[in-house]
Coordinates of C-alpha atoms and ligand atoms in Angstrom, one line a residue:
X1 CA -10.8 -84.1 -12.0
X2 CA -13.6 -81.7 -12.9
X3 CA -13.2 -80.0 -9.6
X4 CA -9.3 -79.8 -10.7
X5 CA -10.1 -77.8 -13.9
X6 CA -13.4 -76.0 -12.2
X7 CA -10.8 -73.9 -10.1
X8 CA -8.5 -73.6 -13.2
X9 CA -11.3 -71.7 -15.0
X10 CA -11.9 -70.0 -12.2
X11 CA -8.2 -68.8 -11.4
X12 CA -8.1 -68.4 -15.3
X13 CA -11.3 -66.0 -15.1
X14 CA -8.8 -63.9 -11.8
X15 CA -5.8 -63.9 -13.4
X16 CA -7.7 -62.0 -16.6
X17 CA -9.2 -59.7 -14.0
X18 CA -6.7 -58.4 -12.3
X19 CA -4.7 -57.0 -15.1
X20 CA -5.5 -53.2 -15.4
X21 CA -4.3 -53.1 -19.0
X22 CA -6.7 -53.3 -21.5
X23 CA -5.0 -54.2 -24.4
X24 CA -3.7 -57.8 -24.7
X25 CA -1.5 -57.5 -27.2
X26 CA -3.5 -56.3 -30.3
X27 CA -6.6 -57.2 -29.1
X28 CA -8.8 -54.6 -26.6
X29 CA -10.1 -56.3 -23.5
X30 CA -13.6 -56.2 -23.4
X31 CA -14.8 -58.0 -20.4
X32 CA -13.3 -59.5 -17.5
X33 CA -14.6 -61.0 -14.7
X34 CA -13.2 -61.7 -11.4
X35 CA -16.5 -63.4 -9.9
X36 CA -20.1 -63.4 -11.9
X37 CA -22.6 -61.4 -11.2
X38 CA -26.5 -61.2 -12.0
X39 CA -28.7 -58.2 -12.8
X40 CA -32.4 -60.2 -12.3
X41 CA -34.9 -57.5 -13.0
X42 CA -32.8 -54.5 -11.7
X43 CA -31.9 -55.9 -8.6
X44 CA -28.0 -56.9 -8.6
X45 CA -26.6 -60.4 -7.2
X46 CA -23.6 -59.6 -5.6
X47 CA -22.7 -61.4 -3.5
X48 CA -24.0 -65.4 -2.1
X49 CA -27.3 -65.6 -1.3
X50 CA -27.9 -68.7 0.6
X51 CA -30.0 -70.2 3.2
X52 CA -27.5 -71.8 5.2
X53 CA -26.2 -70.4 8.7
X54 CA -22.6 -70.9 7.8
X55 CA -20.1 -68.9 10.1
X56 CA -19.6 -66.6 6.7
X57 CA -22.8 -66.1 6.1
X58 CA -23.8 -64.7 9.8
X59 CA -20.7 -62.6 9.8
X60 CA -21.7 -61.0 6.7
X61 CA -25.3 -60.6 7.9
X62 CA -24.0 -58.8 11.1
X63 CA -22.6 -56.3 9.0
X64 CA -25.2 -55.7 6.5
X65 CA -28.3 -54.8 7.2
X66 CA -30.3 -55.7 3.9
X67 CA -29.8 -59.1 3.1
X68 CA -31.7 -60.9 1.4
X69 CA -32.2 -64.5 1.9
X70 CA -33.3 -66.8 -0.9
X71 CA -35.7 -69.8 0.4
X72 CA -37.7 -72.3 -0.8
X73 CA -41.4 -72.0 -1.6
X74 CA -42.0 -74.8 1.3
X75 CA -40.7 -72.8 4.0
X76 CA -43.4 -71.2 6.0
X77 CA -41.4 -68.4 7.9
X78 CA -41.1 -66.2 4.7
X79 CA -40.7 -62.8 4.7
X80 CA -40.6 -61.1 1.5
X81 CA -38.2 -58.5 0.9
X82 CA -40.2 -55.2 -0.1
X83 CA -38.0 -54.7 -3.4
X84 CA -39.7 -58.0 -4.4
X85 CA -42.8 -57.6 -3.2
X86 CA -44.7 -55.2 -6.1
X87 CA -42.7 -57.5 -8.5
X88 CA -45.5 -60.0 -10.4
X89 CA -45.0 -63.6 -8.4
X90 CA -45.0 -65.0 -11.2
X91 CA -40.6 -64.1 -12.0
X92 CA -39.8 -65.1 -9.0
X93 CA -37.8 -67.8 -9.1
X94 CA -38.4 -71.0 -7.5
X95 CA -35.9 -70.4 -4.7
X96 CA -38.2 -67.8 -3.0
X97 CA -36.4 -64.7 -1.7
X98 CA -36.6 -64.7 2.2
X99 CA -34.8 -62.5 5.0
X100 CA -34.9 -64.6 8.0
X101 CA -36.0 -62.5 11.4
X102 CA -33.5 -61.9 13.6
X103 CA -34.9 -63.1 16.2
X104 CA -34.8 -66.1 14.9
X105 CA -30.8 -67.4 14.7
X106 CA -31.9 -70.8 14.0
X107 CA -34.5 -70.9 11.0
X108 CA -32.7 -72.3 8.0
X109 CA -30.0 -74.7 9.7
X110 CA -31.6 -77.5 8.9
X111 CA -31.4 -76.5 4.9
X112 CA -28.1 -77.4 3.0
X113 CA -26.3 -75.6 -0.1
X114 CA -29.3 -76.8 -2.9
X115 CA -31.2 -74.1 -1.5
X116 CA -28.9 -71.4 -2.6
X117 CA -29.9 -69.2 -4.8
X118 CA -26.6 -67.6 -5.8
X119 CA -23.1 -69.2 -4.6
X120 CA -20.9 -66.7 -6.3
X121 CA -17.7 -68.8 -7.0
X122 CA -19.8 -71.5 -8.2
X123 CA -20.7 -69.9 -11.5
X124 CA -18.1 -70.4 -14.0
X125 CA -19.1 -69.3 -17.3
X126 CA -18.5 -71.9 -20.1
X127 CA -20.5 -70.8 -23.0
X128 CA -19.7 -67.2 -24.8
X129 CA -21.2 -66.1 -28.1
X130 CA -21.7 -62.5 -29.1
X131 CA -24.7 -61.7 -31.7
X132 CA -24.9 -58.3 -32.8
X133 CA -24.7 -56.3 -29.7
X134 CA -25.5 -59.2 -27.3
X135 CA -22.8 -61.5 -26.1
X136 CA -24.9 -64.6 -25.1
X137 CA -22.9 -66.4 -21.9
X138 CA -23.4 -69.4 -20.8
X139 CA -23.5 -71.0 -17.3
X140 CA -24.0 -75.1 -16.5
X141 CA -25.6 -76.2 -13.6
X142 CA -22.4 -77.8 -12.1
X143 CA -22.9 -76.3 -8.8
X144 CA -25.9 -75.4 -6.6
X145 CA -26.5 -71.8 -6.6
X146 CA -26.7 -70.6 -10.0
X147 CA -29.3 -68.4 -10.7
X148 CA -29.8 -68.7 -14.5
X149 CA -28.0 -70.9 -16.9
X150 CA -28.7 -68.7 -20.1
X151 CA -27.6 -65.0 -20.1
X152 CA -26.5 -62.3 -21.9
X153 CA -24.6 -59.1 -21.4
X154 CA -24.9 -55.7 -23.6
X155 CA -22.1 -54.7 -25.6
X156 CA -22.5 -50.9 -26.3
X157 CA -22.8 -50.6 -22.3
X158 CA -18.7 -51.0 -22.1
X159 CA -18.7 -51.9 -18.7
X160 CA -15.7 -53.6 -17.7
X161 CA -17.8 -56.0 -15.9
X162 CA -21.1 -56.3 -16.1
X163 CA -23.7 -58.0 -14.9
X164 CA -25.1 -61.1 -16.2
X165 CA -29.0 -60.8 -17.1
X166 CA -31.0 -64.1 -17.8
X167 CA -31.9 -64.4 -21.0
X168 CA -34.8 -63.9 -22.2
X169 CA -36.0 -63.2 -18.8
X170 CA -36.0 -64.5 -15.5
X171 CA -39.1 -66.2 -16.5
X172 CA -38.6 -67.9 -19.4
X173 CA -34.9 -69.0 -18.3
X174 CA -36.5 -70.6 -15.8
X175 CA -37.8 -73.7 -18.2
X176 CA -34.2 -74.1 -19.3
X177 CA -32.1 -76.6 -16.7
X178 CA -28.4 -76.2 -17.7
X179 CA -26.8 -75.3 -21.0
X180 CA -22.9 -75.5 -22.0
X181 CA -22.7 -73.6 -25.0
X182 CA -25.1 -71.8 -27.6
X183 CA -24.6 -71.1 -31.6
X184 CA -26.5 -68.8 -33.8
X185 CA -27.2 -69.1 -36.9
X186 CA -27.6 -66.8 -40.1
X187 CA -31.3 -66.8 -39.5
X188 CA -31.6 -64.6 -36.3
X189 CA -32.1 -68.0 -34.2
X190 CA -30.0 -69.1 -30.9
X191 CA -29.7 -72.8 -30.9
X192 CA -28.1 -74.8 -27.7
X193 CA -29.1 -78.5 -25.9
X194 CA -30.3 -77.4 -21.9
X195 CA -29.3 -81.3 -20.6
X196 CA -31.8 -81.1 -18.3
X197 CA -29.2 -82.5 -15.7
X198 CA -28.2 -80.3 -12.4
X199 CA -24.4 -81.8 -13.1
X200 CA -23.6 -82.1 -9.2
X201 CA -20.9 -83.8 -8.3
X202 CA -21.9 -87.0 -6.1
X203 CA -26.2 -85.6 -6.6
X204 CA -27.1 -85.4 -9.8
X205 CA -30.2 -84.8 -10.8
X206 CA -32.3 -85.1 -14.5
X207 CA -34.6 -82.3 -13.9
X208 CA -36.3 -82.6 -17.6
X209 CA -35.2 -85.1 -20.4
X210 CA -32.6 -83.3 -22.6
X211 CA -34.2 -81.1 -25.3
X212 CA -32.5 -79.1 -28.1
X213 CA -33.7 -75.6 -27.6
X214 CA -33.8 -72.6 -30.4
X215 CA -34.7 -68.9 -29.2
X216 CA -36.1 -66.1 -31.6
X217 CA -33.6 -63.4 -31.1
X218 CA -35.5 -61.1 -33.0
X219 CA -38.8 -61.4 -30.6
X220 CA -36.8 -63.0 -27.6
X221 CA -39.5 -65.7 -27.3
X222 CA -38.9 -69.8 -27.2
X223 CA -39.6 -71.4 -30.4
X224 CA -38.7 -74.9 -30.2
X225 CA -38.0 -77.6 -27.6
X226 CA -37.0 -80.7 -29.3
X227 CA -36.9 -83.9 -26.3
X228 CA -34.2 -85.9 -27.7
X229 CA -35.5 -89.9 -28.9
X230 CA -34.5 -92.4 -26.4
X231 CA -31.9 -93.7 -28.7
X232 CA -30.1 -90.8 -29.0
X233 CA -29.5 -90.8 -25.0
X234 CA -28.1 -94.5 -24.9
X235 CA -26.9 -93.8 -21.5
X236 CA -28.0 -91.9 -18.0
X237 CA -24.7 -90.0 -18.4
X238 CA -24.9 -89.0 -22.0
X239 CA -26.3 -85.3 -20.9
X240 CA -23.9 -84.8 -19.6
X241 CA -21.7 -84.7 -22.6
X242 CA -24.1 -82.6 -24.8
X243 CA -21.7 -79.8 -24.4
X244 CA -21.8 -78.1 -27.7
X245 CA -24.3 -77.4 -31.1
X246 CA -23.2 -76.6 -34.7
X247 CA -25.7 -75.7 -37.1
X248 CA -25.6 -76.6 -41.1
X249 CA -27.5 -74.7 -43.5
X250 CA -28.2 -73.9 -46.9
X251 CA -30.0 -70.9 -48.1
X252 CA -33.2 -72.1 -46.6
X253 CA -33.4 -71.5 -43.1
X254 CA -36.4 -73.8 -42.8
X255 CA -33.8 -76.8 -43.6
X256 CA -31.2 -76.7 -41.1
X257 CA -29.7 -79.5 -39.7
X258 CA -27.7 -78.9 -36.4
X259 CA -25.1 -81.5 -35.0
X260 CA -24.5 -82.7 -31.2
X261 CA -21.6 -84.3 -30.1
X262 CA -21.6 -86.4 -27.1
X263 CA -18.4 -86.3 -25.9
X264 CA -19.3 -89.1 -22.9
X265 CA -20.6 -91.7 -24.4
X266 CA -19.2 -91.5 -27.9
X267 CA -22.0 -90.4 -30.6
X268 CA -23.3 -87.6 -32.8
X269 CA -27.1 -86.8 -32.6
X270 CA -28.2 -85.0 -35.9
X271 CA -31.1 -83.1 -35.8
X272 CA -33.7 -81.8 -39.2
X273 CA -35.3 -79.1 -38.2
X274 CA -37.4 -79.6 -41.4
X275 CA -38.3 -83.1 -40.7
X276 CA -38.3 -82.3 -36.7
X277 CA -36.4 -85.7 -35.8
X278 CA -33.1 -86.9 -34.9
X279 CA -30.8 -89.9 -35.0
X280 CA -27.4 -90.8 -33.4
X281 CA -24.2 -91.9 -35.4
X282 CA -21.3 -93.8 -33.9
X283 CA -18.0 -93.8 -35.6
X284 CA -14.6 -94.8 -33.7
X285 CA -13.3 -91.7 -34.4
X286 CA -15.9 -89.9 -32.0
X287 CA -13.7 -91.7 -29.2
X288 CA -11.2 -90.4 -27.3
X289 CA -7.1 -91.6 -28.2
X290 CA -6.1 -93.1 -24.9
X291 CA -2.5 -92.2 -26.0
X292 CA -3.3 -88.3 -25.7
X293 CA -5.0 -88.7 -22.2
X294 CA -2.5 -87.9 -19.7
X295 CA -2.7 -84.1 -19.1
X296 CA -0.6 -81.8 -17.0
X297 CA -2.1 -78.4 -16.8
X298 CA -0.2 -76.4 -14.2
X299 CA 1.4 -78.7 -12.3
X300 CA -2.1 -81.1 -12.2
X301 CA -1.4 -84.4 -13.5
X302 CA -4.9 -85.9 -14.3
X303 CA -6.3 -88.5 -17.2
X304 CA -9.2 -86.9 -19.2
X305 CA -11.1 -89.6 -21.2
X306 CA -13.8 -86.4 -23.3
X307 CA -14.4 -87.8 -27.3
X308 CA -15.9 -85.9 -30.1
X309 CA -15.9 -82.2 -28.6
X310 CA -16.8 -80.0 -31.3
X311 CA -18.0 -79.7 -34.9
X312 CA -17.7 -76.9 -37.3
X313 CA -18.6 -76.3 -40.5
X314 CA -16.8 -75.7 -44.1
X315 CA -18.9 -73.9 -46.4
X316 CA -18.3 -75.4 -49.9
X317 CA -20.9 -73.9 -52.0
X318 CA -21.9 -77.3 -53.2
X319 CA -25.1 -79.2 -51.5
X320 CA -22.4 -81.3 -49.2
X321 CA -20.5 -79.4 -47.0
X322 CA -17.9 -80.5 -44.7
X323 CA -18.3 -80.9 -41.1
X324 CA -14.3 -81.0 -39.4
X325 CA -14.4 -82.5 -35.7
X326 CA -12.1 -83.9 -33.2
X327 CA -12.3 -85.7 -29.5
X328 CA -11.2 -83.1 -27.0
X329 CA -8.4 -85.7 -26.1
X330 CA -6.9 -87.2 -29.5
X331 CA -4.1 -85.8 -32.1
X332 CA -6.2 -86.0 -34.6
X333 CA -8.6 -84.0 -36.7
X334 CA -11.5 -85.7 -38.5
X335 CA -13.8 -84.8 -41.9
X336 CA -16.8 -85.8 -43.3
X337 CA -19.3 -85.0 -45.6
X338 CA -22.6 -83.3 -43.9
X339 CA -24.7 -85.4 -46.4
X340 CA -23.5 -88.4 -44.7
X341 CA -24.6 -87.2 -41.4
X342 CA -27.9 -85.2 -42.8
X343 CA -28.7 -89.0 -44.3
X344 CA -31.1 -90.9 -42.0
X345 CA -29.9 -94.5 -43.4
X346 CA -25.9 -93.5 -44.7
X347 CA -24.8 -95.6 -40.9
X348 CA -26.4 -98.6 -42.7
X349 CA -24.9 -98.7 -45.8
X350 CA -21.8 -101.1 -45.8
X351 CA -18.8 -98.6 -46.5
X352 CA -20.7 -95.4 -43.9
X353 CA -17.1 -96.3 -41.4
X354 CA -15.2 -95.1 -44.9
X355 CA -16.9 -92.1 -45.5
X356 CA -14.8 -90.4 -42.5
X357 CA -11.5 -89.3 -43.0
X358 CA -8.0 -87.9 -40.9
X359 CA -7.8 -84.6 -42.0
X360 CA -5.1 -83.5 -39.8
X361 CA -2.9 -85.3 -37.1
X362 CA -1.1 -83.0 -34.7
X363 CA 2.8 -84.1 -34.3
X364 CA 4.0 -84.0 -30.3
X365 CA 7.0 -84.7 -29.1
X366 CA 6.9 -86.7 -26.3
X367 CA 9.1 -86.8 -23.0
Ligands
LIG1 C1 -30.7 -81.2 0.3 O1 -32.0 -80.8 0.2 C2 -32.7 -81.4 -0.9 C3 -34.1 -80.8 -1.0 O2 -34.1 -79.5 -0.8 C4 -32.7 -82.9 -0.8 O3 -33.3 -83.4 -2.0 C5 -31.3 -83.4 -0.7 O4 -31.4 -84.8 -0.5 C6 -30.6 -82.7 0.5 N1 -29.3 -83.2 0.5 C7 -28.7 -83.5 1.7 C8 -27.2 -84.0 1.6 O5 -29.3 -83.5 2.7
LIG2 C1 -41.4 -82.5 -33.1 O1 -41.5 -83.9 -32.7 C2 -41.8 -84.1 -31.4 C3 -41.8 -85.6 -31.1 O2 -40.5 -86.1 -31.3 C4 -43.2 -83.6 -31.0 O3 -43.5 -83.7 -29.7 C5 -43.2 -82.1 -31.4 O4 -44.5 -81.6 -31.2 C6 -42.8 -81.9 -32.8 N1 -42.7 -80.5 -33.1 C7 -43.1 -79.9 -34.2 C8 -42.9 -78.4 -34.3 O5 -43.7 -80.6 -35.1
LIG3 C1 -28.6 -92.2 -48.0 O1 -27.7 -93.3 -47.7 C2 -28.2 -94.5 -48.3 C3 -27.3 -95.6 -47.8 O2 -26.0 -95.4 -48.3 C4 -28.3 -94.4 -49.8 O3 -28.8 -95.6 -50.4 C5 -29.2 -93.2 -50.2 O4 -29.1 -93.0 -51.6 C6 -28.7 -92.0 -49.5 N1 -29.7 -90.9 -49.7 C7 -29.3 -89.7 -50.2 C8 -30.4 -88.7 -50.4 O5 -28.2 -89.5 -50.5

């Protein structure tokens, strides 16, 4: 199933491309990419860079005389490329940059695809959020070959489509694993969970324990890594569901709360930033409606099972606002109160299940 909707963001992310038109109706097309590509320090990803001798790969290194290879640090035939070499060791990432020497056809055959450092069609950007004159764009580790999970693009350059740079640096993004989606907030901060988790399908790997992570955007530096509690991560595959953040404040930006859904196993993990702890909530109506499950998105029939996808936030004025939220597959829309989920102890009082309400139910007609 996720390779199913994998190529229908991908063919969504061509058919966009392809259109010279850059109106779309009323709106004005600002980006549009037909595959991702990286600027890392001035020096454009293009194209793959992998390790492997695949039949596509030597063609393409017949033709082109300055590849460069990508290889990790435990291979001794490394060659580094001379663009790289002035560069401080220190940013380059852990997947070495090598160009193999000709003369030697077979070095790298015995290496397989979690070397790459860049498989093109494999990043599939999930995450977009534009902050002043950044747009902030987000690519999980799904796949092998992404170079950077966090990026950003500039908006006043008006490229049609540009290249992704990590953000802050290719340094820095290296501490961060994977990350689905980022939020800011009104305090100049970019908040997002990196799972920790290389999501590959039949090898997954939990590279660091899941951490909520907020960026400075006025310095660009790293100001908090939270490691999620044990409880809050009842499961090995709860990461994976950790796909969003949603951030609830008052005036004080030293008190915000932000909210995790975890759409795989079912919870919401509430984090104080003041009080730098966490705690998980279950409710039934984080839970997917088994009713809603049976898709058919161009001509794929699948079942999708995702619960509570996303949270956001209605401003009231008052000190309880309300947080809406709904499973990805359900009819329904759900409210409650963010004192309810900013209150350590509310999941113990005896009518907490009541607190929640339907605020909307989406009518279908069914076939
Ligand atoms: C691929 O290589 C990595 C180490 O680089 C190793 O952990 C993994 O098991 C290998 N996978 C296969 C299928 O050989
Ligand atoms: C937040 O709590 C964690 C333990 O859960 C601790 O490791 C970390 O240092 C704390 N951070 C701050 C800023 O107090
Ligand atoms: C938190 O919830 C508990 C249990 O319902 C309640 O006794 C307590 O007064 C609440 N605290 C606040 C600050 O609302």
């Amino acid at each position: 199933m996720a390779v199913k909707l994998l190529i229908l963001l991908q063919l969504c992310v061509i058919v966009s491309s392809i259109q010279d038109d850059r109106k779309v109706g009323r709106l004005t097309e600002v980006f549009a990419w037909k595959q991702l590509t990286y600027d890392i320090d001035g020096v454009a990803l293009t194209q793959d860079r992998v390790t492997s001798f695949e039949q596509n790969a030597l063609l393409r290194r017949k033709r082109q005389s300055d590849l460069v290879y990508f290889k990790n640090e435990y291979m001794d035939e490394r060659i580094w490329s001379e663009k790289y070499s002035r560069m401080d060791s220190r940013v380059i990432p852990r997947w070495n940059l090598y160009r193999p020497k000709p003369s030697q056809p077979n070095v790298g055959t015995n290496v397989n695809q979690s070397d790459a450092f860049f498989i093109q069609y494999n990043n599939v950007p999930m995450g977009v959020e534009r902050v002043g004159d950044r747009v902030f764009i987000t690519v999980p580790r799904r796949r092998y070959g992404i170079p950077s999970t966090l990026n950003y693009v500039e908006l006043n350059q008006r490229e049609r489509s540009p290249a992704l740079k990590p953000y802050p640096d290719i340094r820095q993004a290296r501490s961060l694993t994977s990350v689905y989606r980022t939020r800011a907030d009104q305090c100049g901060r970019l908040w997002m969970v990196d799972t920790g988790l290389l999501e590959i399908p039949a090898n997954p790997q939990q590279v660091q324990p899941p951490a909520i992570v907020i960026f400075d955007l006025n310095t660009d530096t790293q100001i908090l890594r939270y490691q999620f509690k044990d409880e809050d991560i009842p499961a090995a595959n709860t990461p994976t569901g950790l796909a969003s953040i949603t951030i609830d404040m008052q005036s004080d930006c030293a008190s915000a709360y932000a909210y995790i859904p975890d759409l795989t196993t079912f919870g919401l993990i509430v984090y104080s930033l003041k009080d730098n702890d966490s705690w998980r909530l279950s409710h039934s109506y984080f839970h997917f409606n088994p009713i809603a499950g049976n898709l058919n998105i161009a001509g794929q029939n699948f079942q999708w099972n995702d619960g509570i996808f996303s949270i956001t936030i209605k401003q009231t004025g008052r000190e309880c606002n309300t947080a809406y939220f709904h499973p990805l597959i359900s009819f329904h829309e759900f409210a409650v109160s963010t004192c309810v989920l900013n209150n350590k102890t509310a999941i113990q009082a005896s009518n907490y299940w009541s607190l929640y309400s339907v605020s909307m139910k989406i009518l279908l007609a069914y076939r």
